[in-house]
Coordinates of N, CA and C in Angstrom, one line a residue:
Chain T
X57 N -87.3 26.7 21.0 CA -87.4 28.1 20.4 C -88.9 28.5 20.2
X58 N -89.1 29.8 20.2 CA -90.5 30.3 20.0 C -90.7 30.5 18.6
X59 N -91.6 29.9 17.9 CA -91.8 30.1 16.4 C -92.9 31.2 16.3
X60 N -92.7 32.1 15.3 CA -93.6 33.2 15.1 C -94.3 33.0 13.7
X61 N -95.6 33.1 13.7 CA -96.4 32.8 12.5 C -97.2 34.1 12.2
X62 N -97.0 34.6 11.0 CA -97.8 35.8 10.6 C -98.8 35.5 9.6
X63 N -100.0 36.1 9.6 CA -101.0 35.9 8.6 C -101.7 37.2 8.4
X64 N -102.2 37.4 7.2 CA -102.1 36.5 6.0 C -100.6 36.7 5.4
X65 N -100.2 35.9 4.5 CA -99.0 36.1 3.8 C -98.9 37.4 3.0
X66 N -100.1 37.6 2.3 CA -100.3 38.9 1.4 C -101.6 39.5 1.8
X67 N -101.7 40.8 1.9 CA -102.9 41.5 2.2 C -103.1 42.6 1.1
X68 N -104.2 42.5 0.4 CA -104.4 43.5 -0.6 C -105.5 44.4 -0.1
X69 N -105.0 45.8 -0.1 CA -105.9 46.8 0.5 C -105.8 48.0 -0.3
X70 N -106.9 48.7 -0.3 CA -107.0 50.0 -1.1 C -106.5 51.1 -0.3
X71 N -105.9 52.2 -0.9 CA -105.5 53.3 -0.1 C -106.7 53.9 0.7
X72 N -106.5 54.3 1.9 CA -107.5 54.8 2.8 C -108.2 53.8 3.6
X73 N -108.0 52.5 3.2 CA -108.6 51.5 3.9 C -107.8 50.9 5.2
X74 N -108.5 50.2 6.0 CA -107.8 49.7 7.2 C -107.2 48.4 7.0
X75 N -106.0 48.1 7.5 CA -105.3 46.9 7.5 C -105.0 46.3 8.8
X76 N -105.3 45.0 8.9 CA -105.0 44.3 10.2 C -104.2 43.2 9.9
X77 N -103.0 43.1 10.5 CA -102.0 42.1 10.4 C -101.9 41.3 11.7
X78 N -101.8 40.0 11.6 CA -101.7 39.1 12.8 C -100.3 38.4 12.9
X79 N -99.9 38.2 14.1 CA -98.7 37.6 14.4 C -99.0 36.6 15.7
X80 N -98.7 35.3 15.6 CA -98.9 34.4 16.6 C -97.6 33.7 17.1
X81 N -97.5 33.6 18.3 CA -96.3 32.9 18.9 C -96.6 31.4 19.4
X82 N -95.6 30.6 19.2 CA -96.0 29.2 19.6 C -96.1 28.9 21.0
X83 N -95.6 30.0 21.9 CA -95.8 29.9 23.2 C -95.9 31.4 23.8
X84 N -96.2 31.6 25.0 CA -96.4 32.9 25.4 C -95.1 33.6 25.4
X85 N -95.1 34.9 24.8 CA -93.9 35.8 24.9 C -94.2 37.0 25.7
X86 N -95.3 37.0 26.5 CA -95.7 38.2 27.2 C -96.0 39.3 26.3
X87 N -95.2 40.5 26.5 CA -95.3 41.6 25.5 C -94.0 41.9 24.9
X88 N -93.1 40.9 24.9 CA -91.8 41.0 24.3 C -91.8 40.8 22.8
X89 N -92.5 41.7 22.1 CA -92.7 41.6 20.7 C -92.5 42.9 20.1
X90 N -91.9 42.9 18.9 CA -91.6 44.1 18.0 C -92.2 43.8 16.7
X91 N -92.4 45.0 16.0 CA -92.9 45.0 14.7 C -92.0 45.9 13.9
X92 N -91.7 45.5 12.5 CA -90.8 46.2 11.7 C -91.5 46.4 10.3
X93 N -91.2 47.4 9.6 CA -91.6 47.6 8.2 C -90.4 47.7 7.4
X94 N -90.5 46.9 6.3 CA -89.4 46.9 5.3 C -90.0 47.2 3.9
X95 N -89.4 48.3 3.2 CA -89.7 48.6 1.8 C -88.6 48.0 0.9
X96 N -88.9 47.8 -0.3 CA -87.9 47.2 -1.3 C -86.7 47.9 -1.2
X97 N -85.6 47.2 -1.1 CA -84.2 47.8 -1.2 C -83.8 48.5 0.0
X98 N -84.6 48.4 1.0 CA -84.3 49.2 2.2 C -84.2 48.3 3.5
X99 N -83.5 48.8 4.5 CA -83.4 47.9 5.7 C -84.8 48.0 6.5
X100 N -85.0 47.2 7.4 CA -86.2 47.2 8.2 C -86.2 48.4 9.0
X101 N -87.3 48.9 9.5 CA -87.5 50.0 10.4 C -88.4 49.6 11.5
X102 N -87.9 49.9 12.6 CA -88.7 49.6 13.9 C -90.0 50.4 14.0
X103 N -91.1 49.7 14.1 CA -92.4 50.4 14.3 C -92.8 50.3 15.8
X104 N -92.8 49.1 16.4 CA -93.2 49.0 17.7 C -92.3 48.1 18.6
X105 N -92.2 48.3 19.8 CA -91.6 47.3 20.8 C -92.5 47.3 22.0
X106 N -92.3 46.2 22.8 CA -93.2 46.0 23.9 C -94.7 45.9 23.4
X107 N -94.8 45.3 22.2 CA -96.1 45.0 21.6 C -96.9 46.2 21.1
X108 N -96.8 47.3 21.9 CA -97.7 48.5 21.6 C -97.1 49.8 21.8
X109 N -95.8 49.9 22.1 CA -95.1 51.2 22.2 C -94.5 51.5 20.9
X110 N -95.1 52.7 20.5 CA -94.7 53.2 19.1 C -93.2 53.7 19.1
X111 N -92.5 53.3 18.2 CA -91.1 53.9 18.0 C -91.1 55.3 17.6
X112 N -90.0 56.0 17.8 CA -89.9 57.5 17.4 C -90.2 57.6 16.0
X113 N -91.1 58.7 15.8 CA -91.4 59.1 14.4 C -92.5 58.2 13.7
X114 N -93.0 57.2 14.3 CA -94.1 56.4 13.6 C -95.4 57.1 13.8
X115 N -96.1 57.2 12.6 CA -97.3 57.9 12.7 C -98.4 57.2 13.5
X116 N -99.3 58.0 14.0 CA -100.3 57.5 14.8 C -101.4 56.6 14.2
X117 N -101.4 56.5 12.9 CA -102.3 55.7 12.2 C -101.8 54.2 12.3
X118 N -100.6 54.0 12.8 CA -100.1 52.6 13.2 C -100.4 52.4 14.6
X119 N -101.0 51.2 14.9 CA -101.1 50.7 16.3 C -100.8 49.3 16.5
X120 N -100.2 48.9 17.6 CA -99.9 47.5 18.0 C -100.6 47.2 19.2
X121 N -101.0 45.9 19.3 CA -101.7 45.3 20.4 C -101.5 43.9 20.7
X122 N -101.8 43.3 21.8 CA -101.7 42.0 22.0 C -100.8 41.7 23.2
X123 N -100.9 40.4 23.6 CA -99.9 39.9 24.6 C -100.0 38.4 24.6
X124 N -99.1 37.7 25.2 CA -99.2 36.3 25.3 C -98.7 35.6 24.0
X125 N -99.7 35.1 23.2 CA -99.4 34.5 21.9 C -100.1 35.2 20.8
X126 N -100.9 36.1 20.9 CA -101.7 36.7 19.8 C -101.4 38.2 19.8
X127 N -100.9 38.7 18.7 CA -100.6 40.1 18.5 C -101.2 40.6 17.1
X128 N -101.4 42.0 17.1 CA -102.1 42.6 16.0 C -101.3 43.9 15.6
X129 N -101.0 44.1 14.4 CA -100.7 45.4 14.0 C -101.7 46.0 13.0
X130 N -102.2 47.2 13.3 CA -103.3 47.8 12.7 C -102.8 49.1 12.0
X131 N -103.1 49.3 10.7 CA -103.0 50.6 10.0 C -104.3 51.1 9.7
X132 N -104.6 52.2 10.4 CA -106.1 52.6 10.3 C -106.5 53.1 8.9
X133 N -105.6 53.9 8.2 CA -106.0 54.4 6.9 C -104.7 54.4 6.0
X134 N -104.6 53.4 5.2 CA -103.4 53.1 4.5 C -103.0 54.2 3.6
X135 N -101.8 54.7 3.6 CA -101.2 55.7 2.8 C -100.3 55.0 1.8
X136 N -100.0 55.7 0.7 CA -99.2 55.1 -0.3 C -97.8 54.5 0.2
X137 N -97.3 55.3 1.2 CA -96.0 54.9 1.7 C -96.0 53.7 2.6
X138 N -97.2 53.2 2.9 CA -97.4 52.1 3.9 C -97.3 50.7 3.2
X139 N -97.3 50.7 1.9 CA -97.2 49.5 1.2 C -95.9 48.9 1.2
X140 N -95.7 47.8 2.0 CA -94.4 47.2 2.4 C -94.6 45.8 2.9
X141 N -93.5 45.2 3.4 CA -93.6 44.0 4.2 C -93.4 44.3 5.7
X142 N -94.2 43.6 6.5 CA -94.1 43.8 7.8 C -93.8 42.5 8.6
X143 N -92.9 42.7 9.5 CA -92.4 41.5 10.2 C -92.6 41.7 11.7
X144 N -93.0 40.6 12.5 CA -93.0 40.7 13.9 C -91.7 39.9 14.4
X145 N -91.4 40.1 15.6 CA -90.1 39.6 16.1 C -90.3 39.4 17.7
X146 N -90.2 38.2 18.3 CA -90.1 38.1 19.7 C -88.8 38.3 20.2
X147 N -88.7 38.7 21.5 CA -87.5 38.8 22.2 C -87.7 38.3 23.6
X148 N -88.3 37.1 23.7 CA -88.7 36.5 25.0 C -87.5 35.7 25.5
X149 N -86.9 35.0 24.5 CA -85.8 34.2 24.9 C -84.8 34.0 23.7
X150 N -83.7 33.3 23.8 CA -82.8 33.0 22.6 C -83.3 31.8 21.9
X151 N -83.3 31.8 20.6 CA -83.0 33.0 19.8 C -84.2 33.8 19.5
X152 N -84.0 35.1 19.3 CA -85.1 36.1 19.0 C -85.5 35.9 17.5
X153 N -86.6 35.2 17.3 CA -87.1 34.9 15.9 C -88.1 35.8 15.3
X154 N -88.0 35.9 14.0 CA -89.0 36.7 13.2 C -90.0 35.9 12.7
X155 N -91.2 36.5 12.5 CA -92.2 35.9 11.5 C -91.7 35.9 10.2
X156 N -92.5 35.2 9.3 CA -92.2 35.1 7.9 C -92.6 36.4 7.1
X157 N -93.3 37.3 7.7 CA -93.6 38.5 7.1 C -95.0 38.6 6.5
X158 N -95.6 39.7 6.4 CA -96.9 39.9 5.8 C -96.6 41.1 4.7
X159 N -96.9 40.8 3.4 CA -96.7 41.8 2.4 C -98.1 42.6 2.3
X160 N -98.0 43.9 2.4 CA -99.3 44.7 2.2 C -99.2 45.4 0.8
X161 N -100.0 44.9 -0.1 CA -100.0 45.4 -1.4 C -101.2 46.2 -1.8
X162 N -101.1 47.0 -2.8 CA -102.1 47.9 -3.4 C -103.3 47.0 -4.0
X163 N -104.5 47.1 -3.6 CA -105.6 46.4 -4.2 C -106.0 47.2 -5.5
Chain U
X97 N -76.7 61.9 14.1 CA -77.8 61.0 14.4 C -77.4 59.6 14.7
X98 N -78.2 58.8 15.3 CA -77.7 57.4 15.6 C -77.7 56.6 14.3
X99 N -76.7 56.0 14.0 CA -76.5 55.2 12.8 C -75.5 54.2 12.8
X100 N -75.7 53.1 12.0 CA -74.6 52.1 11.9 C -74.5 51.9 10.5
X101 N -73.2 51.7 10.0 CA -72.9 51.5 8.6 C -72.0 50.2 8.4
X102 N -72.6 49.2 7.6 CA -71.9 48.0 7.4 C -71.0 48.1 6.1
X103 N -69.9 47.2 6.1 CA -69.1 47.1 4.9 C -68.4 45.7 5.0
X104 N -67.8 45.4 3.9 CA -67.0 44.2 3.8 C -67.6 43.0 3.0
X105 N -68.9 43.3 2.5 CA -69.5 42.3 1.7 C -68.9 42.0 0.4
X106 N -69.2 41.0 -0.3 CA -68.7 40.7 -1.7 C -69.0 39.3 -2.1
X107 N -68.4 38.9 -3.2 CA -68.4 37.6 -3.7 C -67.2 36.7 -3.3
X108 N -67.6 35.6 -2.6 CA -66.6 34.7 -2.2 C -67.0 33.2 -2.5
X109 N -65.9 32.4 -2.6 CA -66.2 31.1 -3.1 C -66.5 30.2 -1.8
X110 N -67.3 29.2 -2.1 CA -67.7 28.2 -0.9 C -66.4 27.7 -0.2
X111 N -66.5 27.7 1.1 CA -65.4 27.2 2.0 C -64.4 28.3 2.4
X112 N -64.6 29.5 1.8 CA -63.5 30.5 2.1 C -64.2 31.5 3.2
X113 N -63.4 32.5 3.6 CA -63.8 33.3 4.7 C -64.0 34.8 4.2
X114 N -64.7 35.5 5.1 CA -64.9 36.9 4.8 C -65.2 37.5 6.2
X115 N -64.8 38.8 6.4 CA -65.2 39.6 7.6 C -65.9 40.8 7.3
X116 N -67.0 41.0 7.9 CA -67.9 42.1 7.8 C -67.5 43.1 9.0
X117 N -67.7 44.4 8.7 CA -67.5 45.4 9.7 C -68.8 46.3 9.8
X118 N -68.9 46.9 10.9 CA -70.1 47.7 11.2 C -69.7 49.0 12.1
X119 N -69.6 50.1 11.5 CA -69.2 51.3 12.3 C -70.4 52.0 12.8
X120 N -70.4 52.3 14.2 CA -71.5 53.0 14.7 C -71.1 54.4 15.1
X121 N -72.2 55.3 15.1 CA -71.9 56.7 15.4 C -73.3 57.2 16.0
X122 N -73.2 58.4 16.7 CA -74.4 59.0 17.3 C -74.8 58.5 18.6
X123 N -74.1 57.5 19.1 CA -74.5 56.9 20.5 C -73.3 56.4 21.1
X124 N -73.4 56.0 22.4 CA -72.3 55.4 23.1 C -72.2 53.9 22.9
X125 N -71.5 53.6 21.9 CA -71.4 52.2 21.3 C -71.1 51.1 22.5
X126 N -70.2 51.5 23.4 CA -69.8 50.6 24.5 C -70.9 50.4 25.5
X127 N -72.0 51.0 25.4 CA -73.2 50.8 26.3 C -74.2 49.8 25.7
X128 N -74.0 49.5 24.5 CA -75.1 48.6 23.9 C -74.7 47.3 23.3
X129 N -75.5 46.3 23.4 CA -75.4 45.1 22.8 C -75.7 45.4 21.3
X130 N -75.0 44.5 20.5 CA -75.1 44.6 19.0 C -75.3 43.3 18.4
X131 N -76.2 43.3 17.2 CA -76.6 42.1 16.5 C -76.1 42.2 15.1
X132 N -76.1 40.9 14.4 CA -76.2 40.7 13.1 C -77.4 39.9 12.7
X133 N -78.1 40.4 11.7 CA -79.3 39.9 11.1 C -79.1 39.7 9.7
X134 N -79.5 38.7 9.0 CA -79.3 38.4 7.5 C -80.6 38.2 6.9
X135 N -80.6 38.5 5.6 CA -81.8 38.2 4.7 C -81.3 37.7 3.4
X136 N -81.7 36.5 3.2 CA -81.4 35.9 1.9 C -82.2 36.4 0.8
X137 N -81.9 36.5 -0.5 CA -82.6 37.2 -1.5 C -84.0 36.7 -1.6
X138 N -84.9 37.6 -1.5 CA -86.4 37.4 -1.6 C -86.9 36.6 -0.4
X139 N -86.2 36.5 0.7 CA -86.6 35.8 1.8 C -86.8 36.7 3.1
X140 N -87.2 36.1 4.2 CA -87.4 36.9 5.4 C -86.2 37.1 6.3
X141 N -86.3 37.6 7.4 CA -85.2 38.1 8.3 C -84.8 36.9 9.2
X142 N -83.4 36.8 9.4 CA -83.0 35.7 10.2 C -81.9 36.3 11.1
X143 N -82.1 36.2 12.5 CA -81.1 36.6 13.4 C -80.0 35.8 13.3
X144 N -78.7 36.4 13.5 CA -77.5 35.6 13.2 C -76.7 35.5 14.6
X145 N -76.5 36.6 15.2 CA -75.6 36.7 16.4 C -75.8 38.0 17.2
X146 N -75.4 37.9 18.5 CA -75.4 39.0 19.3 C -74.1 39.1 20.2
X147 N -73.7 40.2 20.5 CA -72.6 40.4 21.5 C -73.0 41.4 22.5
X148 N -72.6 41.1 23.7 CA -73.0 42.0 24.8 C -72.2 43.3 24.7
X149 N -72.6 44.3 25.4 CA -72.0 45.7 25.3 C -70.5 45.7 25.6
X150 N -70.1 44.8 26.4 CA -68.6 44.8 26.8 C -67.9 43.5 26.2
X151 N -68.6 42.9 25.3 CA -68.0 41.6 24.7 C -68.0 40.4 25.5
X152 N -68.6 40.5 26.7 CA -68.4 39.4 27.7 C -69.3 38.1 27.3
X153 N -70.3 38.2 26.6 CA -71.1 37.2 26.1 C -71.5 37.3 24.7
X154 N -71.8 36.1 24.2 CA -72.2 36.0 22.7 C -73.2 34.9 22.6
X155 N -74.2 35.1 21.7 CA -74.9 34.0 21.2 C -75.1 33.9 19.7
X156 N -75.3 32.7 19.2 CA -75.3 32.5 17.7 C -76.5 31.7 17.4
X157 N -77.0 31.9 16.2 CA -78.0 31.0 15.6 C -77.4 29.7 15.3
X158 N -78.1 28.5 15.3 CA -77.6 27.2 15.1 C -77.1 27.2 13.7
X159 N -77.6 27.9 12.7 CA -77.1 27.8 11.4 C -75.7 28.3 11.1
X160 N -75.2 29.0 12.2 CA -73.8 29.7 11.8 C -72.9 29.3 13.0
X161 N -73.3 28.6 14.1 CA -72.6 28.2 15.3 C -71.3 27.4 14.9
X162 N -70.2 27.8 15.3 CA -68.9 27.2 15.0 C -68.3 27.6 13.7
X163 N -69.0 28.4 12.8 CA -68.4 29.0 11.7 C -68.3 30.4 11.7
X164 N -69.2 31.2 12.4 CA -69.2 32.6 12.4 C -68.7 33.0 13.9
X165 N -68.0 34.2 13.9 CA -67.6 34.8 15.2 C -68.0 36.2 15.3
X166 N -68.7 36.6 16.2 CA -69.0 38.1 16.4 C -68.0 38.7 17.4
X167 N -67.6 39.9 17.1 CA -66.6 40.5 18.0 C -66.9 42.1 17.9
X168 N -66.2 42.7 18.8 CA -66.3 44.3 18.7 C -65.1 44.8 19.2
X169 N -64.8 46.1 18.9 CA -63.7 47.0 19.4 C -64.3 48.3 19.8
X170 N -64.6 48.4 21.0 CA -65.3 49.6 21.6 C -64.5 50.9 21.4
X171 N -63.1 50.7 21.3 CA -62.3 51.8 21.1 C -62.5 52.5 19.7
X172 N -62.9 51.6 18.8 CA -63.2 51.9 17.3 C -64.7 52.1 16.9
X173 N -65.5 51.9 17.9 CA -66.9 51.9 17.7 C -67.3 51.0 16.6
X174 N -66.7 49.8 16.5 CA -66.8 48.9 15.4 C -67.3 47.5 15.9
X175 N -68.2 46.9 15.1 CA -68.7 45.6 15.3 C -68.2 44.7 14.1
X176 N -67.9 43.5 14.3 CA -67.3 42.6 13.3 C -68.1 41.3 13.3
X177 N -68.1 40.7 12.1 CA -68.6 39.3 11.9 C -67.6 38.6 11.0
X178 N -66.9 37.7 11.6 CA -65.9 36.8 10.9 C -66.7 35.6 10.5
X179 N -66.8 35.4 9.2 CA -67.5 34.3 8.7 C -66.5 33.3 7.9
X180 N -66.4 32.1 8.5 CA -65.6 31.1 7.9 C -66.4 30.0 7.3
X181 N -65.7 29.1 6.6 CA -66.4 27.9 6.0 C -67.7 28.3 5.3
X182 N -67.7 29.4 4.5 CA -69.0 29.8 3.9 C -69.6 28.9 3.0
X183 N -70.9 28.9 3.0 CA -71.8 28.0 2.2 C -72.7 28.8 1.3
X184 N -73.2 28.2 0.2 CA -74.1 28.9 -0.6 C -75.3 29.5 0.2
X185 N -75.8 28.8 1.1 CA -76.8 29.1 1.9 C -76.6 30.4 2.8
X186 N -75.3 30.8 2.9 CA -75.0 32.0 3.6 C -75.2 33.2 2.8
X187 N -75.5 33.0 1.5 CA -75.8 34.3 0.7 C -76.9 35.1 1.2
X188 N -76.7 36.3 1.5 CA -77.7 37.2 2.0 C -77.2 38.6 2.2
X189 N -78.1 39.6 2.4 CA -77.7 40.9 2.9 C -77.6 40.7 4.4
X190 N -76.4 41.2 4.9 CA -76.2 41.3 6.4 C -76.3 42.6 7.0
X191 N -77.1 42.7 7.9 CA -77.5 43.9 8.6 C -76.9 43.9 10.0
X192 N -76.3 45.0 10.4 CA -76.0 45.1 11.9 C -77.0 46.0 12.5
X193 N -77.3 45.8 13.8 CA -78.4 46.5 14.5 C -78.0 46.7 15.9
X194 N -78.3 47.8 16.4 CA -78.3 48.0 17.9 C -79.3 47.4 18.6
X195 N -79.2 46.8 19.8 CA -80.2 46.3 20.6 C -80.9 47.5 21.1
X196 N -82.3 47.3 21.4 CA -83.1 48.4 21.8 C -82.9 48.7 23.3
X197 N -82.7 47.7 24.1 CA -82.7 48.0 25.6 C -81.6 47.0 26.2
X198 N -82.1 45.8 26.5 CA -81.1 44.8 26.9 C -80.7 44.1 25.7
X199 N -79.8 43.2 26.0 CA -79.1 42.5 24.7 C -80.2 41.7 24.2
X200 N -81.2 41.0 24.8 CA -82.2 40.4 24.3 C -83.3 41.3 24.1
X201 N -83.5 41.9 22.9 CA -84.6 43.0 22.7 C -84.8 43.2 21.3
X202 N -85.4 44.4 21.0 CA -85.7 44.8 19.6 C -84.5 45.4 18.9
X203 N -84.5 45.6 17.6 CA -83.4 46.1 16.9 C -83.6 47.5 16.3
X204 N -82.8 48.4 16.7 CA -83.0 49.8 16.2 C -81.8 50.6 16.7
X205 N -81.1 51.3 15.6 CA -81.5 51.2 14.3 C -80.8 50.1 13.5
X206 N -81.0 50.0 12.2 CA -80.4 49.0 11.3 C -79.6 49.8 10.5
X207 N -78.5 49.1 10.0 CA -77.7 49.7 8.8 C -78.3 49.4 7.5
X208 N -77.7 49.8 6.5 CA -78.2 49.7 5.1 C -78.0 48.3 4.6
X209 N -77.1 47.5 5.2 CA -76.8 46.2 4.9 C -75.6 46.1 3.9
X210 N -75.0 44.9 3.9 CA -73.9 44.6 2.9 C -74.2 43.2 2.4
X211 N -74.1 43.1 1.1 CA -74.3 41.8 0.4 C -73.2 40.9 0.4
X212 N -73.5 39.7 0.8 CA -72.5 38.6 0.8 C -73.0 37.5 -0.2
X213 N -72.3 37.2 -1.2 CA -72.7 36.2 -2.2 C -71.6 35.1 -2.2
X214 N -72.1 33.9 -1.9 CA -71.1 32.7 -1.8 C -71.4 31.9 -3.0
X215 N -70.4 31.9 -4.0 CA -70.6 31.2 -5.3 C -69.2 30.9 -5.9
X216 N -69.3 29.8 -6.6 CA -68.0 29.4 -7.2 C -67.9 30.0 -8.7

């Protein structure tokens, strides 16, 4: 199985600053990667699929990049509603595994 | 709008059974694969099971294989998860989610989740 590792575990950022989150796969998953945002008490929400294709309604300040084993989620200017936990997930083969998450908190 | 709504969670004793349901609306249910994903309290996301759009194929996480059964009734737009021989480590919020494209894909949308607590 392909193991996903996210870093850092926690990212402290001030509103208006840039946030860069990383996701690494234990073997190449091509661009078969999705990103989700989860706020407390809510279900996850799809942000990106295909590593860089923005889901419907996702603001342009969010961007996804990468292929193979290294992926990045960037939030260009953090807004108050962006403080949440972010998960990556591969769908290269079975089972489709998630990373352990990165918590983006207010600095 | 496209949505899925889970139900059936609750408190159950170890070794007992529980069946979760997920009702879909706003899309052609019979055209999409469907998944269950769970999240233990304070923990990350764990994929549980998938069923093909027509029920012809299923996959399970090793942690639930042989104990959980995923099924669907396309005439009722409903997905199920039969959970047998429940353990304390099965305690989690269980989400159903539609697959984004092929059965092996991203998950969108997700339901609000239903909490299963396994405790004596």
